[in-house]
């Protein structure tokens, strides 16, 4: 992975009337990096992506893709990028193959080149068996994969994914993650937005937490979780009486939704907490049925960084998805 910034953002601002959506966003994404913008609805994620993909003109600051200024040279930027939005934008009445071939021709590929590129993408995204079915019959995960395949026809060096797995089942989400990893392994720079800490943890080399239109933290997912003190160990015993005895002995507090069998031990050092708890349980002849390390949730991270949970931020923030006709780039 090169250290050359493919996405370089400094002091980016954007308002709609009195609603300041972006309040000075700073980002730097290296070539070949998977970079995640993490935040609740209304944090400014989609507006940031819309600016970087030339759909919205910023009010202030600078944004460059591979050194090209987004506001000054939008047509040059569009040759370098692709965008997969929050909702799959495929033609439901055409087959998967027809969707890809049509978009290949619109991308100025010749007939033979369009067929070859279509075949390659169908295979890459595991859609060959469904190639001749109407896209309207595809599952949500298949439509998302087809949508992403379409966005990669021109093989752009920078790909933007706006909440690519929202609404997908776990299997489809895992498939999308595999696709994203493969793209990055081949040198594609990827900026994705997500509300899911798990997704950022699984995919991103680095994460920026966006809240109220401002980047409030940047680092790896582990860096962010290290700032949170909400981790805990949960230990389940074979009877409520044993769990009650463990609580009485000061090992922990009753665990939520454990049917009276579990205790919860808040800790920043799970290994030490487990070792001490097992030693005490053994000394008291308590039988441990299960042990789980519970990592901080998205709300835990946001509460630690902002003083409010993500759900509250979403309710309090302004709209993050407004694009007026005057703001859409030609």
mmCIF file of C-alpha atoms in Angstrom:
data_model
loop_
_atom_site.group_PDB
_atom_site.id
_atom_site.type_symbol
_atom_site.label_atom_id
_atom_site.label_comp_id
_atom_site.label_asym_id
_atom_site.label_seq_id
_atom_site.Cartn_x
_atom_site.Cartn_y
_atom_site.Cartn_z
ATOM 1 C CA UNK A 1 0.000 0.000 0.000
ATOM 2 C CA UNK A 2 1.497 3.319 -1.121
ATOM 3 C CA UNK A 3 1.577 6.332 1.213
ATOM 4 C CA UNK A 4 0.618 8.681 -1.630
ATOM 5 C CA UNK A 5 -2.749 10.242 -0.758
ATOM 6 C CA UNK A 6 -5.425 9.298 -3.268
ATOM 7 C CA UNK A 7 -8.096 11.160 -1.300
ATOM 8 C CA UNK A 8 -6.998 14.391 0.352
ATOM 9 C CA UNK A 9 -9.558 16.526 2.193
ATOM 10 C CA UNK A 10 -8.881 19.662 4.232
ATOM 11 C CA UNK A 11 -11.356 21.930 6.008
ATOM 12 C CA UNK A 12 -14.379 20.739 4.021
ATOM 13 C CA UNK A 13 -17.605 22.605 4.830
ATOM 14 C CA UNK A 14 -21.153 22.380 3.533
ATOM 15 C CA UNK A 15 -24.416 23.915 4.725
ATOM 16 C CA UNK A 16 -28.001 23.789 3.558
ATOM 17 C CA UNK A 17 -29.510 27.052 4.677
ATOM 18 C CA UNK A 18 -28.861 27.330 8.399
ATOM 19 C CA UNK A 19 -28.066 23.609 8.701
ATOM 20 C CA UNK A 20 -24.290 23.094 8.762
ATOM 21 C CA UNK A 21 -23.813 19.492 7.616
ATOM 22 C CA UNK A 22 -20.003 19.550 7.267
ATOM 23 C CA UNK A 23 -18.035 21.727 9.686
ATOM 24 C CA UNK A 24 -14.419 21.331 8.562
ATOM 25 C CA UNK A 25 -13.761 17.715 7.609
ATOM 26 C CA UNK A 26 -10.124 16.608 7.243
ATOM 27 C CA UNK A 27 -9.212 13.236 5.701
ATOM 28 C CA UNK A 28 -6.213 11.629 4.006
ATOM 29 C CA UNK A 29 -6.538 8.199 2.378
ATOM 30 C CA UNK A 30 -3.537 6.389 0.935
ATOM 31 C CA UNK A 31 -3.460 4.464 -2.314
ATOM 32 C CA UNK A 32 -4.769 0.920 -1.820
ATOM 33 C CA UNK A 33 -6.217 1.690 1.605
ATOM 34 C CA UNK A 34 -9.690 0.737 2.830
ATOM 35 C CA UNK A 35 -10.844 3.758 4.807
ATOM 36 C CA UNK A 36 -14.147 3.821 6.674
ATOM 37 C CA UNK A 37 -16.237 6.817 7.659
ATOM 38 C CA UNK A 38 -18.105 5.681 10.746
ATOM 39 C CA UNK A 39 -21.040 7.574 12.170
ATOM 40 C CA UNK A 40 -24.781 7.657 12.820
ATOM 41 C CA UNK A 41 -27.383 8.891 10.373
ATOM 42 C CA UNK A 42 -27.028 12.643 10.040
ATOM 43 C CA UNK A 43 -23.325 12.722 10.906
ATOM 44 C CA UNK A 44 -22.296 13.966 7.449
ATOM 45 C CA UNK A 45 -21.061 10.739 5.876
ATOM 46 C CA UNK A 46 -23.191 10.817 2.737
ATOM 47 C CA UNK A 47 -22.623 14.544 2.212
ATOM 48 C CA UNK A 48 -18.863 13.974 2.404
ATOM 49 C CA UNK A 49 -19.120 11.239 -0.218
ATOM 50 C CA UNK A 50 -21.364 13.414 -2.402
ATOM 51 C CA UNK A 51 -18.760 16.188 -2.349
ATOM 52 C CA UNK A 52 -15.896 13.824 -3.132
ATOM 53 C CA UNK A 53 -17.815 12.269 -6.027
ATOM 54 C CA UNK A 54 -18.687 15.697 -7.538
ATOM 55 C CA UNK A 55 -22.431 15.411 -6.837
ATOM 56 C CA UNK A 56 -22.388 18.368 -4.439
ATOM 57 C CA UNK A 57 -20.280 21.534 -4.465
ATOM 58 C CA UNK A 58 -18.611 22.303 -1.131
ATOM 59 C CA UNK A 59 -18.917 25.710 0.515
ATOM 60 C CA UNK A 60 -15.327 25.731 1.673
ATOM 61 C CA UNK A 61 -12.157 23.717 2.068
ATOM 62 C CA UNK A 62 -10.426 21.555 -0.511
ATOM 63 C CA UNK A 63 -10.892 18.004 -1.742
ATOM 64 C CA UNK A 64 -8.600 16.207 -4.175
ATOM 65 C CA UNK A 65 -8.713 12.785 -5.793
ATOM 66 C CA UNK A 66 -5.274 11.611 -6.982
ATOM 67 C CA UNK A 67 -4.196 15.237 -6.829
ATOM 68 C CA UNK A 68 -7.126 16.529 -8.932
ATOM 69 C CA UNK A 69 -9.284 19.210 -7.309
ATOM 70 C CA UNK A 70 -12.884 17.992 -7.056
ATOM 71 C CA UNK A 71 -14.507 21.421 -7.373
ATOM 72 C CA UNK A 72 -12.194 22.802 -10.071
ATOM 73 C CA UNK A 73 -12.022 19.715 -12.318
ATOM 74 C CA UNK A 74 -15.095 17.518 -11.687
ATOM 75 C CA UNK A 75 -14.994 15.888 -15.134
ATOM 76 C CA UNK A 76 -11.392 14.749 -14.607
ATOM 77 C CA UNK A 77 -12.293 13.410 -11.154
ATOM 78 C CA UNK A 78 -15.201 11.369 -12.559
ATOM 79 C CA UNK A 79 -12.758 9.439 -14.745
ATOM 80 C CA UNK A 80 -10.929 8.337 -11.586
ATOM 81 C CA UNK A 81 -13.825 7.218 -9.393
ATOM 82 C CA UNK A 82 -16.926 5.100 -9.058
ATOM 83 C CA UNK A 83 -19.749 5.369 -6.551
ATOM 84 C CA UNK A 84 -22.059 2.688 -5.223
ATOM 85 C CA UNK A 85 -24.820 4.421 -3.278
ATOM 86 C CA UNK A 86 -26.991 3.244 -0.424
ATOM 87 C CA UNK A 87 -29.526 1.641 -2.751
ATOM 88 C CA UNK A 88 -28.800 -0.673 -5.684
ATOM 89 C CA UNK A 89 -29.460 1.208 -8.921
ATOM 90 C CA UNK A 90 -29.836 -1.626 -11.416
ATOM 91 C CA UNK A 91 -32.489 -2.062 -14.114
ATOM 92 C CA UNK A 92 -34.833 -4.655 -12.634
ATOM 93 C CA UNK A 93 -36.305 -5.505 -16.061
ATOM 94 C CA UNK A 94 -32.966 -6.403 -17.631
ATOM 95 C CA UNK A 95 -30.897 -9.458 -16.866
ATOM 96 C CA UNK A 96 -27.667 -9.161 -14.967
ATOM 97 C CA UNK A 97 -25.763 -9.627 -18.207
ATOM 98 C CA UNK A 98 -27.821 -6.982 -20.004
ATOM 99 C CA UNK A 99 -27.241 -4.494 -17.190
ATOM 100 C CA UNK A 100 -23.490 -4.955 -17.413
ATOM 101 C CA UNK A 101 -23.340 -4.901 -21.203
ATOM 102 C CA UNK A 102 -25.475 -1.770 -21.431
ATOM 103 C CA UNK A 103 -23.300 0.095 -18.939
ATOM 104 C CA UNK A 104 -20.143 -1.166 -20.659
ATOM 105 C CA UNK A 105 -21.298 0.338 -23.937
ATOM 106 C CA UNK A 106 -22.183 3.592 -22.173
ATOM 107 C CA UNK A 107 -18.608 3.535 -20.858
ATOM 108 C CA UNK A 108 -17.496 3.531 -24.528
ATOM 109 C CA UNK A 109 -16.344 -0.064 -24.686
ATOM 110 C CA UNK A 110 -16.709 -1.755 -28.065
ATOM 111 C CA UNK A 111 -19.151 -4.642 -28.470
ATOM 112 C CA UNK A 112 -16.506 -7.363 -28.041
ATOM 113 C CA UNK A 113 -14.779 -5.580 -25.157
ATOM 114 C CA UNK A 114 -18.161 -5.096 -23.454
ATOM 115 C CA UNK A 115 -18.923 -8.826 -23.703
ATOM 116 C CA UNK A 116 -15.524 -9.776 -22.307
ATOM 117 C CA UNK A 117 -15.734 -7.264 -19.451
ATOM 118 C CA UNK A 118 -19.246 -8.462 -18.633
ATOM 119 C CA UNK A 119 -18.119 -12.088 -18.472
ATOM 120 C CA UNK A 120 -15.189 -11.163 -16.237
ATOM 121 C CA UNK A 121 -17.372 -9.221 -13.802
ATOM 122 C CA UNK A 122 -20.080 -11.880 -13.681
ATOM 123 C CA UNK A 123 -17.434 -14.405 -12.686
ATOM 124 C CA UNK A 124 -15.683 -12.085 -10.231
ATOM 125 C CA UNK A 125 -18.929 -11.318 -8.406
ATOM 126 C CA UNK A 126 -20.253 -14.902 -8.546
ATOM 127 C CA UNK A 127 -23.213 -13.988 -10.739
ATOM 128 C CA UNK A 128 -22.531 -16.223 -13.740
ATOM 129 C CA UNK A 129 -25.282 -18.715 -12.883
ATOM 130 C CA UNK A 130 -27.805 -15.875 -12.585
ATOM 131 C CA UNK A 131 -26.511 -13.860 -15.541
ATOM 132 C CA UNK A 132 -29.566 -14.474 -17.724
ATOM 133 C CA UNK A 133 -32.160 -13.859 -15.018
ATOM 134 C CA UNK A 134 -33.899 -10.509 -14.652
ATOM 135 C CA UNK A 135 -32.214 -8.431 -11.956
ATOM 136 C CA UNK A 136 -35.628 -7.942 -10.361
ATOM 137 C CA UNK A 137 -35.549 -11.602 -9.321
ATOM 138 C CA UNK A 138 -32.189 -11.230 -7.543
ATOM 139 C CA UNK A 139 -31.835 -11.255 -3.771
ATOM 140 C CA UNK A 140 -30.753 -8.041 -2.058
ATOM 141 C CA UNK A 141 -27.178 -9.266 -1.804
ATOM 142 C CA UNK A 142 -27.058 -10.214 -5.482
ATOM 143 C CA UNK A 143 -28.396 -6.806 -6.518
ATOM 144 C CA UNK A 144 -25.739 -5.096 -4.405
ATOM 145 C CA UNK A 145 -23.024 -7.213 -6.011
ATOM 146 C CA UNK A 146 -24.364 -6.425 -9.481
ATOM 147 C CA UNK A 147 -24.488 -2.725 -8.599
ATOM 148 C CA UNK A 148 -20.865 -2.812 -7.477
ATOM 149 C CA UNK A 149 -19.853 -4.774 -10.580
ATOM 150 C CA UNK A 150 -21.428 -2.087 -12.766
ATOM 151 C CA UNK A 151 -19.483 0.617 -10.945
ATOM 152 C CA UNK A 152 -16.219 -1.212 -11.680
ATOM 153 C CA UNK A 153 -16.644 -1.561 -15.437
ATOM 154 C CA UNK A 154 -14.123 1.204 -16.120
ATOM 155 C CA UNK A 155 -11.728 -0.170 -13.459
ATOM 156 C CA UNK A 156 -11.428 3.106 -11.500
ATOM 157 C CA UNK A 157 -8.550 3.557 -9.053
ATOM 158 C CA UNK A 158 -10.863 5.003 -6.360
ATOM 159 C CA UNK A 159 -14.177 3.479 -5.252
ATOM 160 C CA UNK A 160 -16.733 5.038 -2.912
ATOM 161 C CA UNK A 161 -19.185 2.737 -1.131
ATOM 162 C CA UNK A 162 -21.979 4.494 0.747
ATOM 163 C CA UNK A 163 -23.286 2.077 3.408
ATOM 164 C CA UNK A 164 -22.838 -0.893 1.043
ATOM 165 C CA UNK A 165 -24.267 -3.586 3.332
ATOM 166 C CA UNK A 166 -27.245 -1.830 4.913
ATOM 167 C CA UNK A 167 -30.226 -4.186 4.873
ATOM 168 C CA UNK A 168 -28.259 -7.255 3.789
ATOM 169 C CA UNK A 169 -28.436 -10.602 5.570
ATOM 170 C CA UNK A 170 -25.231 -11.864 7.271
ATOM 171 C CA UNK A 171 -24.240 -14.131 4.354
ATOM 172 C CA UNK A 172 -24.667 -11.371 1.762
ATOM 173 C CA UNK A 173 -22.786 -8.939 3.991
ATOM 174 C CA UNK A 174 -19.894 -11.381 4.293
ATOM 175 C CA UNK A 175 -19.818 -11.790 0.501
ATOM 176 C CA UNK A 176 -19.656 -8.027 0.033
ATOM 177 C CA UNK A 177 -16.793 -7.837 2.511
ATOM 178 C CA UNK A 178 -14.879 -10.444 0.494
ATOM 179 C CA UNK A 179 -15.398 -8.400 -2.677
ATOM 180 C CA UNK A 180 -14.159 -5.216 -1.012
ATOM 181 C CA UNK A 181 -11.057 -6.958 0.338
ATOM 182 C CA UNK A 182 -10.260 -8.351 -3.114
ATOM 183 C CA UNK A 183 -10.519 -4.897 -4.678
ATOM 184 C CA UNK A 184 -8.131 -3.413 -2.128
ATOM 185 C CA UNK A 185 -5.708 -6.311 -2.596
ATOM 186 C CA UNK A 186 -5.498 -5.331 -6.273
ATOM 187 C CA UNK A 187 -4.579 -1.734 -5.394
ATOM 188 C CA UNK A 188 -7.983 -0.026 -5.486
ATOM 189 C CA UNK A 189 -8.452 2.753 -2.950
ATOM 190 C CA UNK A 190 -11.781 2.393 -1.135
ATOM 191 C CA UNK A 191 -13.664 4.852 1.027
ATOM 192 C CA UNK A 192 -16.780 3.390 2.583
ATOM 193 C CA UNK A 193 -19.356 4.788 4.953
ATOM 194 C CA UNK A 194 -21.004 2.640 7.598
ATOM 195 C CA UNK A 195 -22.986 2.775 10.808
ATOM 196 C CA UNK A 196 -21.539 -0.557 11.906
ATOM 197 C CA UNK A 197 -18.415 -0.734 14.051
ATOM 198 C CA UNK A 198 -18.205 -4.439 13.158
ATOM 199 C CA UNK A 199 -18.014 -3.609 9.454
ATOM 200 C CA UNK A 200 -15.271 -1.041 10.002
ATOM 201 C CA UNK A 201 -13.455 -3.539 12.214
ATOM 202 C CA UNK A 202 -13.644 -6.268 9.567
ATOM 203 C CA UNK A 203 -12.693 -4.187 6.549
ATOM 204 C CA UNK A 204 -10.949 -0.920 7.251
ATOM 205 C CA UNK A 205 -7.245 -0.254 7.555
ATOM 206 C CA UNK A 206 -8.263 2.966 9.294
ATOM 207 C CA UNK A 207 -11.480 4.547 10.513
ATOM 208 C CA UNK A 208 -12.611 8.145 10.913
ATOM 209 C CA UNK A 209 -15.482 8.794 13.316
ATOM 210 C CA UNK A 210 -17.733 11.546 12.000
ATOM 211 C CA UNK A 211 -20.200 13.267 14.322
ATOM 212 C CA UNK A 212 -22.070 16.505 13.748
ATOM 213 C CA UNK A 213 -20.161 17.182 10.539
ATOM 214 C CA UNK A 214 -16.722 16.924 12.148
ATOM 215 C CA UNK A 215 -14.113 14.166 12.353
ATOM 216 C CA UNK A 216 -13.751 13.524 16.078
ATOM 217 C CA UNK A 217 -11.338 10.585 15.952
ATOM 218 C CA UNK A 218 -9.186 8.722 13.429
ATOM 219 C CA UNK A 219 -7.325 5.444 13.770
ATOM 220 C CA UNK A 220 -7.727 1.712 13.451
ATOM 221 C CA UNK A 221 -10.857 0.058 14.809
ATOM 222 C CA UNK A 222 -8.742 -1.279 17.674
ATOM 223 C CA UNK A 223 -7.542 2.268 18.405
ATOM 224 C CA UNK A 224 -11.144 3.414 18.737
ATOM 225 C CA UNK A 225 -12.203 0.493 20.892
ATOM 226 C CA UNK A 226 -9.198 1.074 23.152
ATOM 227 C CA UNK A 227 -10.692 4.455 24.054
ATOM 228 C CA UNK A 228 -13.860 2.804 25.335
ATOM 229 C CA UNK A 229 -14.179 1.396 28.836
ATOM 230 C CA UNK A 230 -17.407 -0.453 28.071
ATOM 231 C CA UNK A 231 -15.855 -3.895 27.540
ATOM 232 C CA UNK A 232 -16.818 -6.711 29.841
ATOM 233 C CA UNK A 233 -16.518 -10.420 30.494
ATOM 234 C CA UNK A 234 -19.701 -12.424 30.953
ATOM 235 C CA UNK A 235 -19.553 -15.736 32.838
ATOM 236 C CA UNK A 236 -22.484 -18.159 32.836
ATOM 237 C CA UNK A 237 -22.919 -20.705 35.650
ATOM 238 C CA UNK A 238 -24.984 -23.881 35.690
ATOM 239 C CA UNK A 239 -27.558 -22.576 38.190
ATOM 240 C CA UNK A 240 -29.003 -19.246 39.373
ATOM 241 C CA UNK A 241 -27.849 -20.063 42.885
ATOM 242 C CA UNK A 242 -24.222 -20.207 41.734
ATOM 243 C CA UNK A 243 -24.581 -16.917 39.850
ATOM 244 C CA UNK A 244 -26.106 -15.326 42.958
ATOM 245 C CA UNK A 245 -23.203 -16.599 45.079
ATOM 246 C CA UNK A 246 -20.699 -15.166 42.568
ATOM 247 C CA UNK A 247 -22.387 -11.748 42.726
ATOM 248 C CA UNK A 248 -22.486 -11.901 46.536
ATOM 249 C CA UNK A 249 -18.772 -12.676 46.533
ATOM 250 C CA UNK A 250 -18.102 -9.533 44.473
ATOM 251 C CA UNK A 251 -17.054 -11.280 41.261
ATOM 252 C CA UNK A 252 -19.393 -9.167 39.137
ATOM 253 C CA UNK A 253 -22.940 -7.937 38.653
ATOM 254 C CA UNK A 254 -25.947 -9.840 37.288
ATOM 255 C CA UNK A 255 -25.682 -10.118 33.490
ATOM 256 C CA UNK A 256 -28.585 -8.851 31.405
ATOM 257 C CA UNK A 257 -30.641 -11.480 29.561
ATOM 258 C CA UNK A 258 -28.854 -14.445 31.136
ATOM 259 C CA UNK A 259 -31.920 -16.018 32.813
ATOM 260 C CA UNK A 260 -30.252 -15.440 36.162
ATOM 261 C CA UNK A 261 -27.319 -17.695 35.276
ATOM 262 C CA UNK A 262 -24.673 -15.095 34.387
ATOM 263 C CA UNK A 263 -22.541 -12.338 35.816
ATOM 264 C CA UNK A 264 -20.888 -9.410 34.051
ATOM 265 C CA UNK A 265 -17.404 -8.136 34.907
ATOM 266 C CA UNK A 266 -16.496 -4.692 33.476
ATOM 267 C CA UNK A 267 -12.841 -4.758 32.451
ATOM 268 C CA UNK A 268 -10.211 -3.352 30.117
ATOM 269 C CA UNK A 269 -8.128 -6.524 30.550
ATOM 270 C CA UNK A 270 -10.351 -9.524 29.678
ATOM 271 C CA UNK A 271 -7.589 -12.111 30.090
ATOM 272 C CA UNK A 272 -6.796 -11.045 33.625
ATOM 273 C CA UNK A 273 -10.497 -10.787 34.537
ATOM 274 C CA UNK A 274 -11.204 -14.299 33.237
ATOM 275 C CA UNK A 275 -8.209 -15.794 35.043
ATOM 276 C CA UNK A 276 -9.146 -14.187 38.357
ATOM 277 C CA UNK A 277 -12.830 -15.085 38.022
ATOM 278 C CA UNK A 278 -12.092 -18.730 37.174
ATOM 279 C CA UNK A 279 -9.716 -19.038 40.107
ATOM 280 C CA UNK A 280 -12.322 -17.622 42.505
ATOM 281 C CA UNK A 281 -15.088 -19.776 41.006
ATOM 282 C CA UNK A 282 -12.934 -22.872 41.403
ATOM 283 C CA UNK A 283 -12.143 -21.993 44.994
ATOM 284 C CA UNK A 284 -15.870 -21.696 45.704
ATOM 285 C CA UNK A 285 -16.687 -24.876 43.726
ATOM 286 C CA UNK A 286 -18.864 -22.994 41.244
ATOM 287 C CA UNK A 287 -19.356 -24.655 37.852
ATOM 288 C CA UNK A 288 -18.742 -22.369 34.854
ATOM 289 C CA UNK A 289 -20.808 -23.263 31.789
ATOM 290 C CA UNK A 290 -19.673 -20.521 29.406
ATOM 291 C CA UNK A 291 -17.464 -17.434 29.128
ATOM 292 C CA UNK A 292 -17.784 -14.570 26.623
ATOM 293 C CA UNK A 293 -15.788 -11.402 26.022
ATOM 294 C CA UNK A 294 -18.211 -8.625 25.039
ATOM 295 C CA UNK A 295 -16.580 -5.871 23.003
ATOM 296 C CA UNK A 296 -17.734 -2.236 23.024
ATOM 297 C CA UNK A 297 -20.691 -1.474 20.778
ATOM 298 C CA UNK A 298 -21.138 1.464 18.395
ATOM 299 C CA UNK A 299 -23.067 3.284 21.108
ATOM 300 C CA UNK A 300 -20.209 2.618 23.556
ATOM 301 C CA UNK A 301 -17.697 4.179 21.154
ATOM 302 C CA UNK A 302 -19.847 7.208 20.484
ATOM 303 C CA UNK A 303 -20.658 7.730 24.126
ATOM 304 C CA UNK A 304 -16.965 7.639 25.005
ATOM 305 C CA UNK A 305 -16.021 10.055 22.219
ATOM 306 C CA UNK A 306 -18.982 12.427 22.225
ATOM 307 C CA UNK A 307 -20.835 12.022 25.506
ATOM 308 C CA UNK A 308 -23.972 10.752 23.772
ATOM 309 C CA UNK A 309 -24.945 7.442 22.151
ATOM 310 C CA UNK A 310 -25.127 7.056 18.372
ATOM 311 C CA UNK A 311 -28.912 6.795 18.444
ATOM 312 C CA UNK A 312 -29.158 10.218 20.083
ATOM 313 C CA UNK A 313 -26.765 11.697 17.538
ATOM 314 C CA UNK A 314 -28.918 10.406 14.709
ATOM 315 C CA UNK A 315 -32.054 11.917 16.202
ATOM 316 C CA UNK A 316 -30.443 15.272 16.943
ATOM 317 C CA UNK A 317 -28.490 15.770 13.711
ATOM 318 C CA UNK A 318 -29.765 17.423 10.576
ATOM 319 C CA UNK A 319 -30.439 15.661 7.308
ATOM 320 C CA UNK A 320 -27.384 14.094 5.702
ATOM 321 C CA UNK A 321 -28.946 13.155 2.370
ATOM 322 C CA UNK A 322 -30.186 16.440 0.916
ATOM 323 C CA UNK A 323 -29.125 17.156 -2.657
ATOM 324 C CA UNK A 324 -30.905 20.023 -4.369
ATOM 325 C CA UNK A 325 -31.105 20.400 -8.137
ATOM 326 C CA UNK A 326 -28.861 23.452 -7.962
ATOM 327 C CA UNK A 327 -26.178 21.473 -6.122
ATOM 328 C CA UNK A 328 -25.941 18.502 -8.463
ATOM 329 C CA UNK A 329 -22.909 18.906 -10.687
ATOM 330 C CA UNK A 330 -23.514 18.946 -14.400
#
